[in-house]
Amino acid sequence: MGAAEARLFAREGAQIVVGDVLEAEGRGVEAEINAKGGKAVFVHLDVTSEADWQKAVGAAQSHFGRLNVLVNNAGIGGGGRIEDTTVEDWDRMMAINSKGVFLGTKTAIPAMRRAGGGSIINISSAAGLVGTPAFPAYSASKGAVRLLSKSVALYCAEKKYGIRCNSVHPGGVDTPIFNPLWQAMGHEQGKALIGSHHPIGRMAEPNDLGELILWLASDRSAFVTGAEFVADGAYTTGLRRRTGFGPS
Ligand SMILES: NC(=O)c1ccc[n+]([C@@H]2O[C@H](COP(=O)([O-])OP(=O)(O)OC[C@H]3O[C@@H](n4cnc5c(N)ncnc54)[C@H](O)[C@@H]3O)[C@@H](O)[C@H]2O)c1
């Protein structure tokens, strides 16, 4: 999703710092954007490291003069039932999915203030709105992102920083986060299975989320802050008809 967002933002004229622990993939996105006339810089960013965040924000300022937008997109999935979740599993999930968003937000705010304002978009999940029996640590880590986003939005509004903060809650998106499932049952079958759990009847593609995130980044959403944006094919909308009960 991060790569798709970077390509879309570049097409809209944004200058982009791409951060990831995956060096080759990140440099690939950087090269692709620059080859098409865009402006992108890759930095090695482990979102659990405050020092890495300072370098990433510093790269935005040194290469492009300022930082106006942060998309906190990095995350890991997986996990297991609550009885099987180890302390190490829990800490790793929280470190990347929750602490990473906290550190990115904390580091970006002073830079955005210097830039005169900005927009922070935190990628939570539909699983940050409702519980998931199979992935309790993931849901907890994404629920934390939802309320961190609202808290930051209120704080920045009170302080008149000109910085907005919103969360995005995707349903299932066809990305490598599902690699373990694709390996277990095949990509097409896995995709169909997850798609069948979404009332809309399919998984999302990474580009399905991009326009929403772009809009949140832009001044077109200038009055929008502290809000949550659900893009989940009605996954969390309500009770589904499973038994055929009631008129069809
Ligand atoms: N795919 C989905 O169905 C789905 C649904 C809801 C929310 N999300 C969320 O969307 C975001 C993007 O996920 P995706 O589906 O593109 O998954 P993905 O696995 O394709 O991408 C996640 C990226 O995060 C990076 N990452 C992992 N740990 C990192 C770290 N410590 N520091 C920096 N980068 C790190 C990975 O290298 C990878 O490039 C995640 O936060 C995920 O939880 C995904």
CSV table of C-alpha atoms and ligand atoms in Angstrom, one decimal:
chain,number,residue,atom,x,y,z
A,1,MET,CA,0.0,0.0,0.0
A,2,GLY,CA,2.9,2.4,0.8
A,3,ALA,CA,4.3,1.9,-2.7
A,4,ALA,CA,1.0,2.5,-4.3
A,5,GLU,CA,0.5,5.7,-2.2
A,6,ALA,CA,3.9,6.9,-3.1
A,7,ARG,CA,3.3,6.5,-6.8
A,8,LEU,CA,0.0,8.3,-6.6
A,9,PHE,CA,1.3,11.1,-4.5
A,10,ALA,CA,4.2,11.5,-7.0
A,11,ARG,CA,1.8,11.8,-9.9
A,12,GLU,CA,0.1,14.6,-8.0
A,13,GLY,CA,3.4,16.5,-7.7
A,14,ALA,CA,4.4,15.6,-4.2
A,15,GLN,CA,8.0,15.2,-3.3
A,16,ILE,CA,8.4,12.0,-1.3
A,17,VAL,CA,10.5,10.3,1.3
A,18,VAL,CA,10.0,6.6,1.1
A,19,GLY,CA,10.9,4.8,4.3
A,20,ASP,CA,11.1,1.1,4.9
A,21,VAL,CA,13.3,-1.6,6.4
A,22,LEU,CA,13.2,-3.3,2.9
A,23,GLU,CA,16.1,-1.6,1.2
A,24,ALA,CA,15.8,-3.1,-2.3
A,25,GLU,CA,12.0,-2.6,-2.5
A,26,GLY,CA,12.2,0.9,-1.2
A,27,ARG,CA,15.0,1.9,-3.6
A,28,GLY,CA,12.9,0.3,-6.4
A,29,VAL,CA,10.0,2.6,-5.6
A,30,GLU,CA,12.4,5.6,-5.4
A,31,ALA,CA,14.0,4.8,-8.8
A,32,GLU,CA,10.6,4.2,-10.5
A,33,ILE,CA,9.2,7.6,-9.3
A,34,ASN,CA,12.4,9.5,-10.3
A,35,ALA,CA,12.5,7.7,-13.7
A,36,LYS,CA,9.0,9.1,-14.4
A,37,GLY,CA,10.1,12.6,-13.6
A,38,GLY,CA,8.9,12.6,-10.0
A,39,LYS,CA,10.9,13.3,-6.9
A,40,ALA,CA,11.5,10.6,-4.3
A,41,VAL,CA,14.2,9.7,-1.8
A,42,PHE,CA,14.5,6.4,0.0
A,43,VAL,CA,15.7,6.3,3.6
A,44,HIS,CA,16.2,3.2,5.7
A,45,LEU,CA,13.5,3.6,8.3
A,46,ASP,CA,12.8,1.1,11.1
A,47,VAL,CA,9.7,2.7,12.5
A,48,THR,CA,10.5,1.4,16.0
A,49,SER,CA,13.7,3.5,16.1
A,50,GLU,CA,13.4,7.2,17.2
A,51,ALA,CA,16.8,7.9,15.6
A,52,ASP,CA,15.6,6.5,12.2
A,53,TRP,CA,12.5,8.7,12.4
A,54,GLN,CA,14.7,11.8,13.0
A,55,LYS,CA,16.8,10.9,10.0
A,56,ALA,CA,13.7,10.4,7.8
A,57,VAL,CA,12.1,13.7,8.8
A,58,GLY,CA,15.6,15.3,8.4
A,59,ALA,CA,15.7,13.9,4.9
A,60,ALA,CA,12.4,15.5,4.0
A,61,GLN,CA,13.7,18.8,5.2
A,62,SER,CA,17.2,18.6,3.6
A,63,HIS,CA,16.0,17.3,0.2
A,64,PHE,CA,12.7,19.0,-0.2
A,65,GLY,CA,12.8,21.9,2.3
A,66,ARG,CA,9.9,20.9,4.5
A,67,LEU,CA,7.5,18.2,5.7
A,68,ASN,CA,3.7,18.7,5.3
A,69,VAL,CA,2.4,15.1,5.1
A,70,LEU,CA,3.1,11.9,7.0
A,71,VAL,CA,1.4,8.6,6.1
A,72,ASN,CA,2.1,6.1,8.9
A,73,ASN,CA,1.7,3.0,6.8
A,74,ALA,CA,4.3,0.5,8.0
A,75,GLY,CA,2.8,-2.4,9.8
A,76,ILE,CA,2.8,-6.2,10.3
A,77,GLY,CA,-0.1,-8.6,10.4
A,78,GLY,CA,-0.5,-12.1,11.7
A,79,GLY,CA,-0.5,-13.2,15.3
A,80,GLY,CA,-2.6,-16.0,16.7
A,81,ARG,CA,-5.2,-16.9,19.3
A,82,ILE,CA,-4.8,-15.2,22.6
A,83,GLU,CA,-3.6,-18.4,24.4
A,84,ASP,CA,-0.9,-18.8,21.7
A,85,THR,CA,0.3,-15.2,21.7
A,86,THR,CA,3.7,-14.9,23.4
A,87,VAL,CA,4.9,-11.8,25.1
A,88,GLU,CA,7.5,-11.4,22.3
A,89,ASP,CA,4.7,-11.6,19.6
A,90,TRP,CA,2.7,-9.0,21.5
A,91,ASP,CA,5.7,-6.6,22.0
A,92,ARG,CA,6.7,-6.9,18.3
A,93,MET,CA,3.2,-6.1,17.1
A,94,MET,CA,2.9,-3.2,19.5
A,95,ALA,CA,6.4,-1.9,18.6
A,96,ILE,CA,5.8,-1.7,14.9
A,97,ASN,CA,2.1,-1.1,14.6
A,98,SER,CA,1.6,1.3,17.6
A,99,LYS,CA,4.9,2.6,18.8
A,100,GLY,CA,6.0,3.2,15.2
A,101,VAL,CA,2.9,5.5,14.6
A,102,PHE,CA,3.6,7.3,17.9
A,103,LEU,CA,7.2,7.9,17.1
A,104,GLY,CA,6.5,9.0,13.5
A,105,THR,CA,3.8,11.4,14.7
A,106,LYS,CA,5.9,12.8,17.5
A,107,THR,CA,8.9,13.4,15.2
A,108,ALA,CA,6.9,14.9,12.4
A,109,ILE,CA,4.9,17.5,14.4
A,110,PRO,CA,7.8,19.9,15.1
A,111,ALA,CA,8.8,19.7,11.4
A,112,MET,CA,5.2,20.3,10.3
A,113,ARG,CA,5.0,23.3,12.6
A,114,ARG,CA,8.1,24.8,11.0
A,115,ALA,CA,6.4,24.1,7.6
A,116,GLY,CA,3.3,26.0,8.7
A,117,GLY,CA,1.0,23.0,9.1
A,118,GLY,CA,0.4,19.5,7.8
A,119,SER,CA,-1.6,16.3,7.6
A,120,ILE,CA,-0.9,13.1,9.4
A,121,ILE,CA,-2.7,10.0,8.1
A,122,ASN,CA,-2.5,6.9,10.2
A,123,ILE,CA,-3.2,3.6,8.6
A,124,SER,CA,-5.2,1.6,11.2
A,125,SER,CA,-7.5,-1.2,10.1
A,126,ALA,CA,-11.1,-2.4,10.1
A,127,ALA,CA,-9.6,-4.7,12.8
A,128,GLY,CA,-8.9,-1.6,14.8
A,129,LEU,CA,-12.6,-1.0,15.0
A,130,VAL,CA,-13.9,-4.4,15.9
A,131,GLY,CA,-12.4,-7.4,17.7
A,132,THR,CA,-10.8,-10.3,15.8
A,133,PRO,CA,-10.7,-13.7,17.6
A,134,ALA,CA,-7.8,-14.9,15.5
A,135,PHE,CA,-5.6,-11.7,15.7
A,136,PRO,CA,-6.1,-10.1,19.1
A,137,ALA,CA,-2.7,-8.4,19.2
A,138,TYR,CA,-3.2,-7.0,15.7
A,139,SER,CA,-6.6,-5.6,16.7
A,140,ALA,CA,-5.2,-4.1,19.9
A,141,SER,CA,-2.3,-2.5,18.1
A,142,LYS,CA,-4.6,-0.9,15.5
A,143,GLY,CA,-7.2,0.2,18.0
A,144,ALA,CA,-4.4,2.1,19.7
A,145,VAL,CA,-3.7,3.9,16.4
A,146,ARG,CA,-7.3,5.0,16.2
A,147,LEU,CA,-7.3,6.7,19.6
A,148,LEU,CA,-3.8,8.1,19.3
A,149,SER,CA,-5.0,9.8,16.0
A,150,LYS,CA,-7.9,11.4,17.7
A,151,SER,CA,-5.8,12.5,20.7
A,152,VAL,CA,-3.2,14.1,18.4
A,153,ALA,CA,-5.9,15.7,16.3
A,154,LEU,CA,-7.4,17.4,19.4
A,155,TYR,CA,-4.1,18.4,20.7
A,156,CYS,CA,-2.9,20.0,17.5
A,157,ALA,CA,-6.3,21.7,17.0
A,158,GLU,CA,-6.2,23.2,20.6
A,159,LYS,CA,-2.6,24.4,20.0
A,160,LYS,CA,-3.6,25.9,16.6
A,161,TYR,CA,-0.7,24.1,15.0
A,162,GLY,CA,-2.5,23.8,11.6
A,163,ILE,CA,-1.8,20.0,11.7
A,164,ARG,CA,-4.6,17.6,11.1
A,165,CYS,CA,-4.6,13.9,12.0
A,166,ASN,CA,-7.0,11.2,10.8
A,167,SER,CA,-7.1,7.4,10.8
A,168,VAL,CA,-7.9,5.1,7.9
A,169,HIS,CA,-9.4,1.7,8.4
A,170,PRO,CA,-9.1,-0.6,5.4
A,171,GLY,CA,-10.7,-4.0,5.1
A,172,GLY,CA,-8.7,-6.8,3.4
A,173,VAL,CA,-6.2,-5.4,0.8
A,174,ASP,CA,-4.4,-7.7,-1.6
A,175,THR,CA,-0.8,-7.1,-0.4
A,176,PRO,CA,2.2,-9.2,0.8
A,177,ILE,CA,0.9,-8.9,4.3
A,178,PHE,CA,-1.1,-12.0,3.4
A,179,ASN,CA,1.9,-14.0,2.1
A,180,PRO,CA,1.5,-16.7,4.7
A,181,LEU,CA,-2.1,-17.3,3.6
A,182,TRP,CA,-1.2,-17.2,-0.1
A,183,GLN,CA,1.6,-19.7,0.6
A,184,ALA,CA,-0.8,-21.9,2.5
A,185,MET,CA,-3.7,-22.0,0.1
A,186,GLY,CA,-2.7,-20.2,-3.1
A,187,HIS,CA,-3.1,-16.5,-4.0
A,188,GLU,CA,-6.4,-16.7,-6.0
A,189,GLN,CA,-8.1,-19.1,-3.5
A,190,GLY,CA,-6.9,-17.0,-0.5
A,191,LYS,CA,-8.1,-13.8,-2.1
A,192,ALA,CA,-11.5,-15.3,-2.9
A,193,LEU,CA,-11.8,-16.6,0.7
A,194,ILE,CA,-11.0,-13.2,2.2
A,195,GLY,CA,-13.2,-11.4,-0.4
A,196,SER,CA,-16.1,-13.6,0.6
A,197,HIS,CA,-16.0,-12.2,4.1
A,198,HIS,CA,-16.5,-8.7,2.8
A,199,PRO,CA,-20.1,-7.9,1.9
A,200,ILE,CA,-18.9,-6.1,-1.3
A,201,GLY,CA,-17.7,-9.5,-2.4
A,202,ARG,CA,-13.9,-8.9,-3.0
A,203,MET,CA,-10.7,-7.8,-1.4
A,204,ALA,CA,-9.5,-4.2,-2.0
A,205,GLU,CA,-6.5,-3.5,-4.3
A,206,PRO,CA,-3.9,-1.1,-2.9
A,207,ASN,CA,-5.0,1.6,-5.3
A,208,ASP,CA,-8.5,1.5,-3.9
A,209,LEU,CA,-7.2,3.3,-0.8
A,210,GLY,CA,-4.9,5.8,-2.5
A,211,GLU,CA,-7.4,8.5,-3.5
A,212,LEU,CA,-8.8,8.6,0.1
A,213,ILE,CA,-5.3,9.0,1.5
A,214,LEU,CA,-4.4,11.6,-1.1
A,215,TRP,CA,-7.6,13.6,-0.2
A,216,LEU,CA,-6.7,13.5,3.5
A,217,ALA,CA,-3.2,14.7,2.7
A,218,SER,CA,-4.5,17.6,0.6
A,219,ASP,CA,-6.0,21.0,1.6
A,220,ARG,CA,-9.3,19.7,0.1
A,221,SER,CA,-9.9,18.1,3.5
A,222,ALA,CA,-8.9,21.2,5.4
A,223,PHE,CA,-11.8,20.9,8.0
A,224,VAL,CA,-11.3,17.2,8.5
A,225,THR,CA,-9.4,16.1,11.6
A,226,GLY,CA,-9.8,13.6,14.4
A,227,ALA,CA,-12.0,11.5,12.1
A,228,GLU,CA,-11.9,7.8,11.1
A,229,PHE,CA,-12.3,6.7,7.5
A,230,VAL,CA,-13.6,3.2,7.0
A,231,ALA,CA,-12.9,1.7,3.6
A,232,ASP,CA,-13.7,-2.0,4.2
A,233,GLY,CA,-16.4,-3.1,1.7
A,234,ALA,CA,-18.9,-3.0,4.5
A,235,TYR,CA,-16.9,-5.5,6.6
A,236,THR,CA,-17.7,-3.7,9.8
A,237,THR,CA,-21.0,-2.2,8.9
A,238,GLY,CA,-23.4,-4.5,10.7
A,239,LEU,CA,-24.7,-8.0,11.2
A,240,ARG,CA,-24.8,-10.1,8.1
A,241,ARG,CA,-27.5,-12.4,6.9
A,242,ARG,CA,-25.9,-15.8,7.4
A,243,THR,CA,-28.9,-18.1,8.0
A,244,GLY,CA,-31.3,-16.8,5.4
A,245,PHE,CA,-33.6,-15.5,8.1
A,246,GLY,CA,-35.9,-12.7,7.1
A,247,PRO,CA,-37.1,-11.5,3.7
A,248,SER,CA,-34.6,-11.7,0.9
B,1,LIG,N1,-3.5,-5.5,3.6
B,1,LIG,C1,-4.5,-5.4,4.4
B,1,LIG,O1,-5.5,-6.2,4.3
B,1,LIG,C2,-4.6,-4.4,5.4
B,1,LIG,C3,-5.9,-4.1,6.0
B,1,LIG,C4,-5.9,-3.1,7.0
B,1,LIG,C5,-4.8,-2.4,7.3
B,1,LIG,N2,-3.6,-2.7,6.7
B,1,LIG,C6,-2.5,-1.9,7.2
B,1,LIG,O2,-2.0,-1.2,6.1
B,1,LIG,C7,-0.6,-1.0,6.3
B,1,LIG,C8,0.2,-1.5,5.0
B,1,LIG,O3,0.1,-2.9,4.9
B,1,LIG,P1,0.2,-3.7,3.6
B,1,LIG,O4,-1.0,-4.4,3.5
B,1,LIG,O5,0.7,-2.8,2.5
B,1,LIG,O6,1.3,-4.7,4.0
B,1,LIG,P2,2.8,-5.0,3.4
B,1,LIG,O7,3.3,-6.2,4.2
B,1,LIG,O8,2.7,-5.2,1.9
B,1,LIG,O9,3.5,-3.7,3.7
B,1,LIG,C9,3.9,-3.3,5.0
B,1,LIG,C10,5.2,-2.6,4.9
B,1,LIG,O10,5.7,-2.2,6.2
B,1,LIG,C11,7.0,-2.5,6.3
B,1,LIG,N3,7.5,-2.6,7.6
B,1,LIG,C12,7.3,-3.7,8.5
B,1,LIG,N4,8.0,-3.5,9.6
B,1,LIG,C13,8.6,-2.3,9.5
B,1,LIG,C14,9.4,-1.5,10.4
B,1,LIG,N5,9.8,-1.9,11.6
B,1,LIG,N6,9.9,-0.3,9.9
B,1,LIG,C15,9.6,0.1,8.7
B,1,LIG,N7,8.8,-0.5,7.8
B,1,LIG,C16,8.3,-1.7,8.2
B,1,LIG,C17,7.3,-3.7,5.4
B,1,LIG,O11,8.6,-3.9,5.1
B,1,LIG,C18,6.4,-3.5,4.3
B,1,LIG,O12,7.0,-2.8,3.2
B,1,LIG,C19,-0.2,-1.8,7.5
B,1,LIG,O13,-0.2,-0.9,8.6
B,1,LIG,C20,-1.3,-2.8,7.7
B,1,LIG,O14,-1.5,-3.2,9.0
B,1,LIG,C21,-3.5,-3.6,5.8
